Amino acid sequence: MRKEEDPKKPGAIRVENFNLYYGNFQALKQVNLEFQHREVTAIIGPSGCGKSTLLRSINRMNDYMDQVRTEGQIYHENRPVYGPGVDLVEHRKKVGMVFQRPNPFPLTVYENVIFGCRLHLELSRSELDSRVEKSLMSVGLWEVLADHLDQDALSLPNEQQQRLCIARLVAMNPDVLLMDEPCSALDPIATQRIEELIHELKKDYTIIIVTHNMAQAARVSDWTAYFYLGNLIEFGRTEKIFTRPEKKETEDYITGRFG
Amino acid sequence: MRLNPKITEKIAFAFLFLSTLVIVVPVILITIELLKNGMSVMSWKFLTESPRMGMRAGGIFPAIVGTVYLIVLTILFALPVGILAAIYLSEYARDHWLSKIIDVAIVNLAGVPSVVYGLFGLGIFVTFLNFGTSIVAGALTLSIMSLPVIITSSREALGTIPESFRESSLALGATRWQTIRRIVIPNALPGIITGAILALSRAAGETAPILFTVAAFYLPHLPKTIFDQCMALPYHLYVLATQVPNVKAGVEYGTALVLVAMILILNLMAGAIRSHFRKKKQW
Ligand SMILES: Nc1ncnc2c1ncn2[C@@H]1O[C@H](COP(=O)(O)OP(=O)(O)O)[C@@H](O)[C@H]1O
Ligand SMILES: [Mg+2]
């Protein structure tokens, strides 16, 4: 399924022959896909095609649903994500997820940022302080919130909440960021600023972003994967997918003939 | 025939208003009655002295103390168990067949008459576990009676915590228990406590469950340990009303007034906790 255009290093995340079933319904069908280090991959496709399901599979958020069954394997840095002996906590520290709706905890800004650190690390107050500063800095919130660290995170505007959710991940030094339609609850200006942030973050993190916004995929991503009804239809360089797609279905979707 | 909407509106309003009156008027009348007849005996002495002359005079201090003991001990037993059971049922065993059976059991237990709990307490705590007629036996019986209500209201409180909080905590590598302890419980606690207090305030006024398990007809001294019997306000009231001839009328009403006041205080506490946290809550 993968079209090699340029020689690639082994990816940060590799999905191999992956199937996922919700009960009898197969939501992902024999997916093979590789996500490159420190590049942005956009996952696009009509609603219900399995974009969120794939993203959730990568950090195993589907574990908590009844009746979910998977086949195949996903590798993170060549280590399997599914199977006995996988340390889920360790995995999720490295592979963080940003959700569709900003969902900070009903805690202060400070406590939100270090929530993960408090769980996994024994850090002194000053180490925590510096993590908070660094993380907020990297999502562009430090200037705004440096003097409001005690503010209730739920009182922030939507865009800042979403940035805070990213900062919360960044604080744990992950290497992959999964984003499920991170801008869908934001206005156009906030969306643009988050896109700029994604551009910044790409220097340090491998990013996989689900979006139903074609223009956004074209703007932020290096690679694009087009899904339809649980099948990976086409995967390749974003500029190629958007200018010379190989498959008729991809072209139809991108040009807005359906979806 | 079609009625004019303005007229139906008036009729609907009248019925709704009357129904409300039906609820409110008895409450007001009871309060007035209690105050009118009970205030005459109300005094510092009434609250702090033991009954005298075969309970026809003196105060009700031992009964107040006994009821406070029972409430406190019932909280200590029922609250932790109720909260932990609710957490297990709604956070861990959500769609498990066991939790469905327990659901049905809880709903039915909540409808069991309190005298049945009294007999159960007599059989299990007083006789089988050999606690004797004692404060522990009574408090355990009241706990068992309150548990279905506490569990149900705690589960409701847990259910108000948005799924997204749990999800994002798990996604940050928290275990289920860490998620429950750091996110779910702190946010559900006000609701849990409010429900628990309301359940306990109901238990505090019950006579039947303590009748066979703890309540003393007359005890001039205070209990020394939780394995002693004690007097309690609801039972004392029952005794005054049915077993002791020629009680000064005010004594009964005064006792009832104190009991109602204690329950009212509990309910006000629950209300205060609820409104305090409702103001803070933002989701
Ligand atoms: N928990 C679930 N149980 C059953 N079916 C589900 C569940 N979640 C998603 N699905 C189904 O799986 C398919 C893919 O869903 P999803 O991954 O959310 O799509 P997308 O994010 O691309 O809109 C849809 O048909 C959806 O109805
Ligand atoms: Mg989705």
Coordinates of C-alpha atoms in Angstrom, one line a residue, chain B:
Chain B
M1 CA -64.1 21.5 22.2
R2 CA -60.9 23.4 22.4
L3 CA -60.1 25.4 25.4
N4 CA -58.5 28.8 25.1
P5 CA -54.7 28.3 25.8
K6 CA -54.8 31.1 28.3
I7 CA -57.5 29.3 30.3
T8 CA -55.7 26.0 30.2
E9 CA -52.6 27.8 31.3
K10 CA -54.4 29.1 34.3
I11 CA -55.9 25.7 35.2
A12 CA -52.5 24.0 34.8
F13 CA -50.9 26.7 37.1
A14 CA -53.6 26.3 39.7
F15 CA -53.1 22.5 39.8
L16 CA -49.4 22.8 40.0
F17 CA -49.6 25.4 42.7
L18 CA -52.1 23.3 44.8
S19 CA -50.0 20.2 44.6
T20 CA -47.1 22.2 45.9
L21 CA -49.3 23.5 48.8
V22 CA -50.2 19.9 49.7
I23 CA -46.5 19.2 50.2
V24 CA -45.6 22.4 51.9
V25 CA -48.6 23.0 54.2
P26 CA -48.1 19.8 56.4
V27 CA -44.4 20.7 56.8
I28 CA -45.3 24.2 58.0
L29 CA -48.1 22.8 60.3
I30 CA -45.7 20.2 61.8
T31 CA -43.1 22.8 62.5
I32 CA -45.6 25.2 64.0
E33 CA -47.1 22.5 66.2
L34 CA -43.6 21.4 67.4
L35 CA -42.5 24.9 68.1
K36 CA -45.8 25.8 69.9
N37 CA -45.9 22.8 72.1
G38 CA -42.2 22.1 72.4
M39 CA -40.7 25.5 73.2
S40 CA -42.4 25.5 76.6
V41 CA -40.0 22.8 77.9
M42 CA -37.0 23.9 75.9
S43 CA -34.2 25.0 78.2
W44 CA -30.6 24.4 78.8
K45 CA -31.5 22.0 81.5
F46 CA -33.8 20.0 79.2
L47 CA -30.9 19.5 76.8
T48 CA -28.3 18.7 79.4
E49 CA -30.0 16.7 82.1
S50 CA -31.0 13.1 82.4
P51 CA -34.7 12.2 82.6
R52 CA -36.2 12.1 86.1
M53 CA -39.3 10.7 87.8
G54 CA -39.8 7.8 85.4
M55 CA -39.1 10.1 82.5
R56 CA -41.9 12.4 83.3
A57 CA -39.5 15.3 84.1
G58 CA -35.9 16.2 83.6
G59 CA -34.1 16.4 80.3
I60 CA -33.2 14.2 77.4
F61 CA -29.4 14.5 77.4
P62 CA -28.6 10.7 77.3
A63 CA -30.9 10.3 74.3
I64 CA -29.2 13.2 72.4
V65 CA -25.8 11.8 73.1
G66 CA -26.9 8.3 72.1
T67 CA -28.2 9.6 68.8
V68 CA -25.0 11.5 68.1
Y69 CA -23.0 8.4 68.8
L70 CA -25.2 6.4 66.5
I71 CA -24.9 9.0 63.7
V72 CA -21.1 9.3 64.0
L73 CA -20.5 5.6 64.1
T74 CA -22.9 5.0 61.2
I75 CA -21.0 7.5 59.2
L76 CA -17.7 5.8 60.0
F77 CA -19.1 2.4 58.9
A78 CA -21.3 3.2 56.0
L79 CA -19.5 6.1 54.3
P80 CA -16.2 4.2 53.4
V81 CA -18.0 1.0 52.5
G82 CA -20.6 2.8 50.4
I83 CA -18.1 4.9 48.5
L84 CA -15.8 2.0 47.8
A85 CA -18.6 -0.2 46.6
A86 CA -20.0 2.6 44.4
I87 CA -16.5 3.1 42.9
Y88 CA -16.1 -0.5 42.2
L89 CA -19.5 -0.8 40.6
S90 CA -19.3 2.3 38.4
E91 CA -15.6 2.5 37.6
Y92 CA -14.5 -1.1 37.5
A93 CA -17.4 -3.4 36.9
R94 CA -19.5 -1.2 34.7
D95 CA -21.1 -3.6 32.4
H96 CA -20.3 -6.7 34.3
W97 CA -23.2 -9.1 34.9
L98 CA -22.4 -9.0 38.6
S99 CA -22.9 -5.3 38.8
K100 CA -26.3 -5.7 37.1
I101 CA -27.4 -8.2 39.7
I102 CA -26.1 -5.9 42.4
D103 CA -28.0 -3.1 40.9
V104 CA -31.2 -5.0 41.1
A105 CA -30.4 -6.0 44.7
I106 CA -29.7 -2.4 45.7
V107 CA -32.9 -1.1 44.3
N108 CA -34.8 -3.7 46.2
L109 CA -32.9 -3.3 49.4
A110 CA -33.8 0.4 49.4
G111 CA -37.4 -0.6 49.5
V112 CA -37.1 -3.0 52.4
P113 CA -39.1 -1.8 55.5
S114 CA -36.8 -0.6 58.3
V115 CA -38.3 -3.0 60.8
V116 CA -36.9 -5.8 58.7
Y117 CA -33.4 -4.3 59.0
G118 CA -34.0 -4.2 62.7
L119 CA -34.7 -7.9 62.9
F120 CA -31.7 -8.5 60.6
G121 CA -29.5 -6.5 62.9
L122 CA -30.9 -8.4 65.9
G123 CA -30.1 -11.8 64.2
I124 CA -26.7 -10.9 62.8
F125 CA -25.0 -8.3 65.0
V126 CA -26.7 -8.8 68.4
T127 CA -27.0 -12.5 68.5
F128 CA -24.8 -14.2 65.9
L129 CA -21.7 -11.9 66.2
N130 CA -22.5 -11.5 69.8
F131 CA -22.2 -7.8 70.1
G132 CA -25.2 -7.8 72.3
T133 CA -27.6 -4.9 72.4
S134 CA -25.1 -2.2 71.8
I135 CA -24.2 1.0 70.0
V136 CA -22.1 -1.0 67.5
A137 CA -24.9 -3.4 66.7
G138 CA -27.3 -0.4 66.2
A139 CA -24.8 1.6 64.1
L140 CA -24.1 -1.4 61.9
T141 CA -27.8 -2.0 61.4
L142 CA -28.3 1.7 60.5
S143 CA -25.3 1.4 58.2
I144 CA -26.7 -1.6 56.4
M145 CA -30.0 0.2 56.0
S146 CA -28.3 3.4 54.6
L147 CA -25.9 1.6 52.3
P148 CA -28.2 1.1 49.3
V149 CA -29.1 4.8 49.3
I150 CA -25.4 5.9 49.8
I151 CA -24.3 3.6 47.0
T152 CA -27.0 4.8 44.7
S153 CA -26.3 8.5 45.3
S154 CA -22.5 8.0 45.1
R155 CA -22.9 6.3 41.8
E156 CA -24.9 9.2 40.5
A157 CA -22.2 11.6 41.7
L158 CA -19.5 9.5 40.0
G159 CA -21.7 9.5 36.8
T160 CA -21.6 13.2 36.6
I161 CA -17.8 13.2 36.1
P162 CA -17.2 13.7 32.4
E163 CA -15.8 10.7 30.6
S164 CA -13.2 13.0 28.9
F165 CA -11.5 13.5 32.3
R166 CA -11.0 9.8 32.7
E167 CA -9.9 9.4 29.1
S168 CA -7.3 12.1 29.2
S169 CA -5.9 10.8 32.5
L170 CA -5.5 7.3 31.2
A171 CA -4.0 8.7 28.0
L172 CA -1.4 10.4 30.1
G173 CA -0.3 7.0 31.4
A174 CA -2.3 7.0 34.7
T175 CA -3.6 3.7 35.9
R176 CA -7.3 3.3 36.6
W177 CA -6.8 3.7 40.3
Q178 CA -4.6 6.8 39.8
T179 CA -7.4 8.3 37.6
I180 CA -10.0 7.5 40.2
R181 CA -8.0 8.8 43.1
R182 CA -6.7 12.0 41.5
I183 CA -9.5 13.0 39.2
V184 CA -12.7 11.1 39.8
I185 CA -13.0 11.1 43.6
P186 CA -12.0 14.7 44.3
N187 CA -14.6 15.9 41.8
A188 CA -17.3 13.5 42.9
L189 CA -16.8 13.9 46.6
P190 CA -19.1 16.8 47.2
G191 CA -21.9 14.9 45.6
I192 CA -21.1 11.7 47.4
I193 CA -21.0 13.5 50.8
T194 CA -24.2 15.3 50.1
G195 CA -26.0 12.0 49.3
A196 CA -24.5 10.2 52.2
I197 CA -25.6 12.9 54.7
L198 CA -29.1 12.8 53.4
A199 CA -29.2 9.0 53.8
L200 CA -27.8 9.3 57.3
S201 CA -30.3 12.0 58.3
R202 CA -33.0 9.6 57.4
A203 CA -31.4 6.8 59.4
A204 CA -31.0 9.1 62.4
G205 CA -34.7 9.4 62.8
E206 CA -35.5 5.7 62.4
T207 CA -36.9 3.8 65.4
A208 CA -37.4 0.3 64.2
P209 CA -33.7 -0.5 63.3
I210 CA -32.5 0.5 66.7
L211 CA -35.4 -0.9 68.7
F212 CA -34.0 -4.4 69.0
T213 CA -30.3 -3.6 68.5
V214 CA -29.3 -0.7 70.7
A215 CA -32.0 1.4 72.3
A216 CA -32.3 1.4 76.1
F217 CA -35.7 2.2 77.6
Y218 CA -34.1 4.2 80.3
L219 CA -30.4 4.6 81.2
P220 CA -29.5 7.3 83.7
H221 CA -25.8 7.2 82.8
L222 CA -24.0 7.7 79.5
P223 CA -22.5 4.7 77.6
K224 CA -18.9 4.1 78.3
T225 CA -17.9 2.1 75.3
I226 CA -19.5 1.3 72.0
F227 CA -20.5 -2.1 73.3
D228 CA -22.9 -0.5 75.8
Q229 CA -26.5 0.2 75.2
C230 CA -27.7 3.8 74.9
M231 CA -30.8 5.8 74.7
A232 CA -31.7 7.4 71.4
L233 CA -34.1 10.2 70.5
P234 CA -36.5 8.4 68.2
Y235 CA -37.0 5.5 70.5
H236 CA -37.2 7.8 73.6
L237 CA -40.0 9.7 71.8
Y238 CA -41.8 6.4 71.1
V239 CA -41.4 5.4 74.7
L240 CA -42.7 8.7 76.0
A241 CA -45.7 8.5 73.6
T242 CA -46.7 5.0 74.3
Q243 CA -45.2 3.5 77.4
V244 CA -45.2 6.3 80.0
P245 CA -48.5 7.5 81.3
N246 CA -49.1 11.2 82.3
V247 CA -46.1 12.7 80.7
K248 CA -46.2 16.5 80.5
A249 CA -47.3 17.2 77.0
G250 CA -44.4 19.5 76.3
V251 CA -41.8 16.9 76.9
E252 CA -42.8 14.8 74.0
Y253 CA -42.9 17.8 71.7
G254 CA -39.6 19.1 73.0
T255 CA -38.0 15.7 72.3
A256 CA -39.4 15.7 68.8
L257 CA -38.3 19.2 68.2
V258 CA -34.7 18.3 69.1
L259 CA -34.8 15.3 66.8
V260 CA -36.1 17.3 63.9
A261 CA -33.6 20.1 64.6
M262 CA -30.7 17.6 64.4
I263 CA -32.0 16.2 61.2
L264 CA -32.5 19.7 59.8
I265 CA -28.9 20.6 60.7
L266 CA -27.7 17.5 58.8
N267 CA -29.8 18.4 55.8
L268 CA -28.6 22.0 55.8
M269 CA -25.0 20.8 55.9
A270 CA -25.7 18.7 52.9
G271 CA -27.3 21.7 51.1
A272 CA -24.4 23.9 52.0
I273 CA -21.8 21.5 50.7
R274 CA -23.8 21.1 47.5
S275 CA -24.2 24.8 46.8
H276 CA -20.7 25.6 47.7
F277 CA -19.3 23.2 45.2
R278 CA -21.9 23.9 42.5
K279 CA -20.6 27.4 42.4
K280 CA -17.1 26.2 41.8
K281 CA -17.9 23.6 39.2
Q282 CA -17.4 24.6 35.6
W283 CA -18.0 21.7 33.3

